[in-house]
CSV table of C-alpha atoms and ligand atoms in Angstrom, one decimal:
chain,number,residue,atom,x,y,z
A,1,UNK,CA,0.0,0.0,0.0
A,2,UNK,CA,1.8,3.0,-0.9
A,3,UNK,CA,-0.5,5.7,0.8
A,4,UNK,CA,1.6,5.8,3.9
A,5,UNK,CA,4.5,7.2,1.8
A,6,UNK,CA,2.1,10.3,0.8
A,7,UNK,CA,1.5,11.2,4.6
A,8,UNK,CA,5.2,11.1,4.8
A,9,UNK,CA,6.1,13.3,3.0
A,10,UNK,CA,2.8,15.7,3.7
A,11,UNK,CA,4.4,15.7,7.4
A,12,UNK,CA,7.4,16.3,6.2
A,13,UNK,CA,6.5,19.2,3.6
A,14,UNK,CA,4.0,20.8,5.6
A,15,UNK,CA,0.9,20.3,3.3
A,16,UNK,CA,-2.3,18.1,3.9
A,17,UNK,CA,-4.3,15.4,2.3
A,18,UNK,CA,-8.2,16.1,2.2
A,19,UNK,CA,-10.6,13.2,3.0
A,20,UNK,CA,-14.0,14.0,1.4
A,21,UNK,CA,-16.9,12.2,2.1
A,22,UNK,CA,-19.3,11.0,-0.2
A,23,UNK,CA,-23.0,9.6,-0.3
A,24,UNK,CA,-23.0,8.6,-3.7
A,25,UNK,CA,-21.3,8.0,-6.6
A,26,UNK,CA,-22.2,11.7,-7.9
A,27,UNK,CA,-20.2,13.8,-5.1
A,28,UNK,CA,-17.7,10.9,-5.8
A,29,UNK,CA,-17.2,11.9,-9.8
A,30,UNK,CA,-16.8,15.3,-8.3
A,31,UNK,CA,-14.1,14.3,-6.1
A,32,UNK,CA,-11.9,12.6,-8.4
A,33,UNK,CA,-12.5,15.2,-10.8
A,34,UNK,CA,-11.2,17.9,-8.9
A,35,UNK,CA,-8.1,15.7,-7.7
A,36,UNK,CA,-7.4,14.6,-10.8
A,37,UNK,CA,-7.0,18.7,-12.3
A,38,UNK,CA,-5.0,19.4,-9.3
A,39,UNK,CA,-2.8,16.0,-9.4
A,40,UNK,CA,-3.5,15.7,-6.0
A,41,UNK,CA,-3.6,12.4,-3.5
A,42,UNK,CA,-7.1,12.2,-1.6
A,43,UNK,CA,-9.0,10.1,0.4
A,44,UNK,CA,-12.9,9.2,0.0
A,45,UNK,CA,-14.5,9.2,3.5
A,46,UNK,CA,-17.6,7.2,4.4
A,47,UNK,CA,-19.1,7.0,7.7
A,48,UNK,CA,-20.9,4.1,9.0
A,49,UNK,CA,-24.3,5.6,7.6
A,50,UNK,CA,-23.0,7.3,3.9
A,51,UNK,CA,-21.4,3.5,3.2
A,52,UNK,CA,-24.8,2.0,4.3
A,53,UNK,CA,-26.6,4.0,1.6
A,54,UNK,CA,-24.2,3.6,-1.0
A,55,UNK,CA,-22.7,0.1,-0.1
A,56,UNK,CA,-19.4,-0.9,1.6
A,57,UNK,CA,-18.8,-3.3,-1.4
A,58,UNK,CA,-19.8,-0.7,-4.1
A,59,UNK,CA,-17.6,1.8,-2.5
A,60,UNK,CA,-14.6,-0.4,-2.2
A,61,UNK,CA,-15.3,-1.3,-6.2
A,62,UNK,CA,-15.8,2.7,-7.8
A,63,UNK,CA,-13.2,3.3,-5.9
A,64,UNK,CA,-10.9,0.9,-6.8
A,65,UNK,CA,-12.2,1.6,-10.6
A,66,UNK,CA,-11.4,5.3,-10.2
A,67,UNK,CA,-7.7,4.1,-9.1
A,68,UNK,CA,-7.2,2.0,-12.2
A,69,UNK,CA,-8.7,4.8,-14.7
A,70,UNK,CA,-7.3,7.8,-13.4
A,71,UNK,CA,-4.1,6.3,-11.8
A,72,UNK,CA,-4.6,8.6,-9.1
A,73,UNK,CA,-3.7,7.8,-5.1
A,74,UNK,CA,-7.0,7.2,-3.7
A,75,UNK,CA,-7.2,6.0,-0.1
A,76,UNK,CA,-10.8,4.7,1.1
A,77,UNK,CA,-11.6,5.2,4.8
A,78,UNK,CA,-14.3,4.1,6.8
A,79,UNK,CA,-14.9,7.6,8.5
A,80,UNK,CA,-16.1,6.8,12.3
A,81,UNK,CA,-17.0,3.7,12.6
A,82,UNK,CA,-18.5,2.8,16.2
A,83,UNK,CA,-18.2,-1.2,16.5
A,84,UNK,CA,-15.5,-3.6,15.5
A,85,UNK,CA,-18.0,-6.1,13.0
A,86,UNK,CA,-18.0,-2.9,10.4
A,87,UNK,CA,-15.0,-2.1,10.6
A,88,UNK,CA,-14.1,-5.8,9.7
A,89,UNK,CA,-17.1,-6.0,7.0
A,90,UNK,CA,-15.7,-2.6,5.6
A,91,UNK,CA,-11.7,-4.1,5.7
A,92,UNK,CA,-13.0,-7.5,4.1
A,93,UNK,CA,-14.6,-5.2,1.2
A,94,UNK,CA,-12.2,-3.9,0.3
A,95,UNK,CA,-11.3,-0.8,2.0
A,96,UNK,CA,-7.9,0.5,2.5
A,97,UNK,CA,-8.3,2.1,6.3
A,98,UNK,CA,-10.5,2.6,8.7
A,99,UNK,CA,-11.5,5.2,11.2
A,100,UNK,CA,-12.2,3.6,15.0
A,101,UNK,CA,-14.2,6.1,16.6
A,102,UNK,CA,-14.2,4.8,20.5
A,103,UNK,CA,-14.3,8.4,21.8
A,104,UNK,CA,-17.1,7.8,23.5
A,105,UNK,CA,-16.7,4.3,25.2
A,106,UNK,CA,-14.4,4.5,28.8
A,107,UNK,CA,-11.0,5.3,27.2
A,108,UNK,CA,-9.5,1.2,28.5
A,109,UNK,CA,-12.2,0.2,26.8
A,110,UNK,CA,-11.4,2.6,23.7
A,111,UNK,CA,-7.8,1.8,23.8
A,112,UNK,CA,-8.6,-2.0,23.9
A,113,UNK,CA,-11.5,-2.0,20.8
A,114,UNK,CA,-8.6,0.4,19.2
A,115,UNK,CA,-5.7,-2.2,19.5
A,116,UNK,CA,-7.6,-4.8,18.1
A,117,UNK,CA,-9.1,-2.7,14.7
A,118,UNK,CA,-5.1,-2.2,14.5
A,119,UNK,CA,-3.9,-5.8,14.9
A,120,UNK,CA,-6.9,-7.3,12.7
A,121,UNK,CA,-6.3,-4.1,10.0
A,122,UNK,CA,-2.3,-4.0,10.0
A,123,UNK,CA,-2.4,-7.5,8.3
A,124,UNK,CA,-4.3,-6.5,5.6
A,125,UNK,CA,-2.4,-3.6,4.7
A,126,UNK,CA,-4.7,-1.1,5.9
A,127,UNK,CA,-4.4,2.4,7.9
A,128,UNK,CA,-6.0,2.9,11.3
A,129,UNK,CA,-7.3,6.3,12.6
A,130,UNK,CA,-8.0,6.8,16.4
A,131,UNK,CA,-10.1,8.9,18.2
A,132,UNK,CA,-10.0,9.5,21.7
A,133,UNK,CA,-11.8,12.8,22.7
A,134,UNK,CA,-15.3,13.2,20.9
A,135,UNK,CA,-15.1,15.8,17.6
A,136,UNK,CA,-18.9,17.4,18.5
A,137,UNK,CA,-21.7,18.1,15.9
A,138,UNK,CA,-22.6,16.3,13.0
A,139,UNK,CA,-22.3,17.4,9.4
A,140,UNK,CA,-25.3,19.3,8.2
A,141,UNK,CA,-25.6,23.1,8.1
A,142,UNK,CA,-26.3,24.1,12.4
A,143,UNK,CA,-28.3,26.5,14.2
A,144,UNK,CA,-25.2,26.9,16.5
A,145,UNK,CA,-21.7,25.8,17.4
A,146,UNK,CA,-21.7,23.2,19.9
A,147,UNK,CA,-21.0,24.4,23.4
A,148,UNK,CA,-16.9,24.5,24.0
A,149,UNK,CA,-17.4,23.9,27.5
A,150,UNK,CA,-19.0,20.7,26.4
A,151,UNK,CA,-16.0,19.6,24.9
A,152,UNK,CA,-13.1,17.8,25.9
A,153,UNK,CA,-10.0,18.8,24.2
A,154,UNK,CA,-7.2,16.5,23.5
A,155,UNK,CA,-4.5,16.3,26.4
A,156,UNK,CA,-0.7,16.1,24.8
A,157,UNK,CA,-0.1,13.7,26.9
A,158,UNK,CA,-3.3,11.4,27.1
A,159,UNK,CA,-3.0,11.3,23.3
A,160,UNK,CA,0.9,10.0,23.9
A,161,UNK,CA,-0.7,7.1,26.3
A,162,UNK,CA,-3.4,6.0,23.4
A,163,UNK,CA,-1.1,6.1,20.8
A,164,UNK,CA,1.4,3.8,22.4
A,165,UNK,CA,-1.4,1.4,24.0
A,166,UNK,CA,-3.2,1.0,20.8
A,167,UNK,CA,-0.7,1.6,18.1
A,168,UNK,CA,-2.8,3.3,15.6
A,169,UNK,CA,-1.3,4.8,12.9
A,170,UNK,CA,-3.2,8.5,12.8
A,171,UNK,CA,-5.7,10.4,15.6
A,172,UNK,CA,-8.0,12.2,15.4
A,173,UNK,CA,-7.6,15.8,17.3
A,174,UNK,CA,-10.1,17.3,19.3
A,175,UNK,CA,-8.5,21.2,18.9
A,176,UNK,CA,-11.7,23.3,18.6
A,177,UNK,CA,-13.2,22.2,16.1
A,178,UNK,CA,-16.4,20.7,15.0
A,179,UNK,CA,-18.5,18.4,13.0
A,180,UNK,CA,-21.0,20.6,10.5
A,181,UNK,CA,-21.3,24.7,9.8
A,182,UNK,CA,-22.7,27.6,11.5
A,183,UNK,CA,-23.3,30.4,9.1
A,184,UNK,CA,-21.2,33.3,9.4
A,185,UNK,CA,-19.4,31.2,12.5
A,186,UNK,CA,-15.6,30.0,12.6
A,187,UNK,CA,-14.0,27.7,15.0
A,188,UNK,CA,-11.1,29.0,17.2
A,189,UNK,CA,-9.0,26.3,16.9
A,190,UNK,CA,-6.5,26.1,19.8
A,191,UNK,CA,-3.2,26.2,18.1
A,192,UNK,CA,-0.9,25.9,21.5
A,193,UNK,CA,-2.5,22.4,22.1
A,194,UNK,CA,-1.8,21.1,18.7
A,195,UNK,CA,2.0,22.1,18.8
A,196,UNK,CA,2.0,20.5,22.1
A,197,UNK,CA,0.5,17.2,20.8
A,198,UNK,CA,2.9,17.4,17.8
A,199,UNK,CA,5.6,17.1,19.8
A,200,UNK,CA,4.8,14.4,21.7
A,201,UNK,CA,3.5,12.7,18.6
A,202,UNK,CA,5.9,13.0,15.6
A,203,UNK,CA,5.8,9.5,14.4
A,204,UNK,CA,1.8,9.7,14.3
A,205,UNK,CA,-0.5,11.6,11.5
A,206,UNK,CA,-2.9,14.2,13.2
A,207,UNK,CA,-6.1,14.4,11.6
A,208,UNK,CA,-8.2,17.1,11.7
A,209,UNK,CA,-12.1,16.6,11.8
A,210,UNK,CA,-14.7,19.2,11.1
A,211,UNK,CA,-13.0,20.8,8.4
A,212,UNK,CA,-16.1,22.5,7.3
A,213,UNK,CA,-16.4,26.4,8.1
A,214,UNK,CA,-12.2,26.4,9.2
A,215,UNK,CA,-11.2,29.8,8.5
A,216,UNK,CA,-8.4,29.5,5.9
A,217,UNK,CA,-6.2,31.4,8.5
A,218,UNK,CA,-7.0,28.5,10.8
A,219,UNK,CA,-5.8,25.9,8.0
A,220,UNK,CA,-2.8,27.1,7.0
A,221,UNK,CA,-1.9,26.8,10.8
A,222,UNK,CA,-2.9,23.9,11.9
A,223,UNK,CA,-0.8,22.4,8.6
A,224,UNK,CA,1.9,24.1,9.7
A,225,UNK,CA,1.8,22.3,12.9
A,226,UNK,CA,1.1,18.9,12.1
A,227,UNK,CA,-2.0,18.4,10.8
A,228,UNK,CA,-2.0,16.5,7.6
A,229,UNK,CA,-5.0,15.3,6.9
A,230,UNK,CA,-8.2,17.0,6.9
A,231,UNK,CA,-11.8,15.7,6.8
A,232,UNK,CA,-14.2,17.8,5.0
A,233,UNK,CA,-18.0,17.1,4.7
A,234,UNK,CA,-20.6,19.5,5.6
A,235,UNK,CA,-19.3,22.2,2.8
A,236,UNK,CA,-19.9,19.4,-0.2
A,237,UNK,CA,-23.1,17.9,1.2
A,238,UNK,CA,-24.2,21.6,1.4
A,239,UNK,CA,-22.8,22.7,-2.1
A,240,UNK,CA,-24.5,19.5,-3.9
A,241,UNK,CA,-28.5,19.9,-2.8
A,242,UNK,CA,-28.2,23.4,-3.1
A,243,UNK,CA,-26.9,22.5,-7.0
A,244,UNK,CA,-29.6,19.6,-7.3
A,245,UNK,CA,-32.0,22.1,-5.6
A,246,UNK,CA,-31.9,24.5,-8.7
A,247,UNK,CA,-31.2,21.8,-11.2
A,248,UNK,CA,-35.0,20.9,-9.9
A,249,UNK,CA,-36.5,23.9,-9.3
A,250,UNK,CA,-37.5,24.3,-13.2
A,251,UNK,CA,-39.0,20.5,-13.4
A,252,UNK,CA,-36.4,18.8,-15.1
A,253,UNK,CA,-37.1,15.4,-14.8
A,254,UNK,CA,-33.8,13.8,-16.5
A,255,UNK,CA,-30.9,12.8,-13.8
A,256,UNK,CA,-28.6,13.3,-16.0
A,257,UNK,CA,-29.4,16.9,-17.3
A,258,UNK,CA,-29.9,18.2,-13.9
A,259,UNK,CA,-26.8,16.3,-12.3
A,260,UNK,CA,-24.2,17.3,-13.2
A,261,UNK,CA,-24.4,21.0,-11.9
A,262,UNK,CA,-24.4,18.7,-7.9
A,263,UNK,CA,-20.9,17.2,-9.5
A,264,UNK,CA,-19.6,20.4,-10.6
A,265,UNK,CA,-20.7,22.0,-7.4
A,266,UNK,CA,-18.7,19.4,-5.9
A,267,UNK,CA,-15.7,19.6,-7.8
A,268,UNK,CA,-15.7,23.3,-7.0
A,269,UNK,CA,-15.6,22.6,-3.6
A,270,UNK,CA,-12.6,20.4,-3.5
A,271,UNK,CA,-10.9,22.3,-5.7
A,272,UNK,CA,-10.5,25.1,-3.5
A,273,UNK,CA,-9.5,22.9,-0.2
A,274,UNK,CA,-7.1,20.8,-2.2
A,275,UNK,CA,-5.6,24.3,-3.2
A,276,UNK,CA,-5.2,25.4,0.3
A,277,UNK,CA,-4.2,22.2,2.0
A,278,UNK,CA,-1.5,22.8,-0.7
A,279,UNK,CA,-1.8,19.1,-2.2
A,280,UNK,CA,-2.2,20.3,-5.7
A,281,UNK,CA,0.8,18.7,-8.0
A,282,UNK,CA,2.0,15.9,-5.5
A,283,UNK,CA,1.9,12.8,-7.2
B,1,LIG,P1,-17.5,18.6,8.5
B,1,LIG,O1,-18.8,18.0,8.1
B,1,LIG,O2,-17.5,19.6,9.5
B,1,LIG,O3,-16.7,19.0,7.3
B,1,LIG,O4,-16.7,17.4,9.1
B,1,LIG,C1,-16.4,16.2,8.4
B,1,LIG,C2,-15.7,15.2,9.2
B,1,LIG,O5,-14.9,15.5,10.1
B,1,LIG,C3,-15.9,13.8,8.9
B,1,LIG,O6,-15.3,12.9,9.7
């Protein structure tokens, strides 16, 4: 598997690899679209209930098709998944890492669920993501940002101990901010922390979830202190039923005349975030 080699060197450039998540094969055609105009690695995202709709199997397979046709880097993830069986179904299907999200089991019992998505997934060839400290929200557009005294931010150390204990290969950073968008609202993302978790974590790659509503500002940062991959969701579920939304509005009736403005809207989308995570001409 030669995605590891890309995170490599995105640690060691300073630049970041966006995963985008996808319900469909429609926002997917966007995706690879824009990555392949940029020449730029990226990972498809699915949580537990985007890969239900689509199919963990038909996922794994357009994926793997996009792979072969454009010759592109394309790294599949199962984004958050909760229990062990789907992260195994999704790893027998064919995808090429997973994302254990324990954060909200006791953290032994996280640690513990962690170590064995690791020792089950390392065999196969495929990544591990950990998560430790719950990202809040969920990715639609909000009424309001999730309470920060709600949230419990990632310890430097804390993250040292689950790292070691469950050997996963990237973790997830709770850093201020969240899952979804507030109009008009930006994180604050607390920038200290991450250069303290860097440090104690240079061997590990930091994810950053919530990517949706970052100021750019905020990006650029956190890529300059570790961060080198970036989940984005919220932004392209948002840009693709506002595109279908007009596409309809007139009565078209024919998918494929009032589709592909939702892929182009797409496309757009990552476009821009591959251009600031600065991942454009990498492969
Ligand atoms: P957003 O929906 O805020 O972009 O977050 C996506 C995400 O983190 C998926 O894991």
């Amino acid at each position: 598997m030669e995605f590891p080699r890309y995170f490599k060197k995105a640690q060691k450039e300073r630049w970041a690899i966006g995963q985008f998540n996808v319900s469909d094969m429609n926002a997917l055609k966007g995706v690879v679209a824009a990555a392949v105009k940029l020449k730029s690695p990226i990972i498809i995202g699915t949580s537990e209930g985007e890969s239900g709709f689509l199919g963990l199997k038909e996922a794994a397979n357009l994926v793997d098709f996009y792979r072969r046709k454009t010759g592109l880097p394309i790294l599949l993830n199962l984004d958050h998944g909760r229990s062990l069986e789907y992260i195994k179904r999704a790893i027998n299907e064919g995808y090429s890492a997973v994302h254990f999200d324990g954060s909200k089991l006791p953290l032994n019992e996280n640690i513990k669920i962690a170590g064995k998505v690791k020792d089950y997934a390392r065999k196969r060839g495929v990544l591990v993501e950990g998560e430790m400290d719950a990202v809040s929200g969920s990715s639609s557009l909000l009424k309001k940002a999730p309470e920060a005294k709600s949230v419990k931010m990632t310890d430097p150390l804390e993250a040292k101990r689950f790292v070691s204990l469950s050997g996963v290969d990237s973790l997830a950073v709770s850093i201020g901010t969240f899952h979804g968008q507030v109009r008009g609202f930006q994180p604050k993302i607390d920038l200290e922390r991450l250069k303290d978790i860097n440090n104690q974590l240079k061997n590990t790659f930091l994810v950053m979830h919530g990517g949706s509503g970052v100021s750019e500002k905020d990006i650029r940062s956190a890529i300059s202190l570790g961060i080198v991959k970036i989940n984005v969701n919220t932004e392209l579920r948002v840009a693709y039923s506002q595109a279908l939304k007009k596409g309809l509005s007139g009565g078209e009736t024919t998918p494929y005349k009032y589709l592909p403005e939702a892929v182009e809207a797409v496309q757009k989308v990552v476009e821009k975030k591959i251009k600031l995570f600065g991942s454009s001409n990498k492969i």
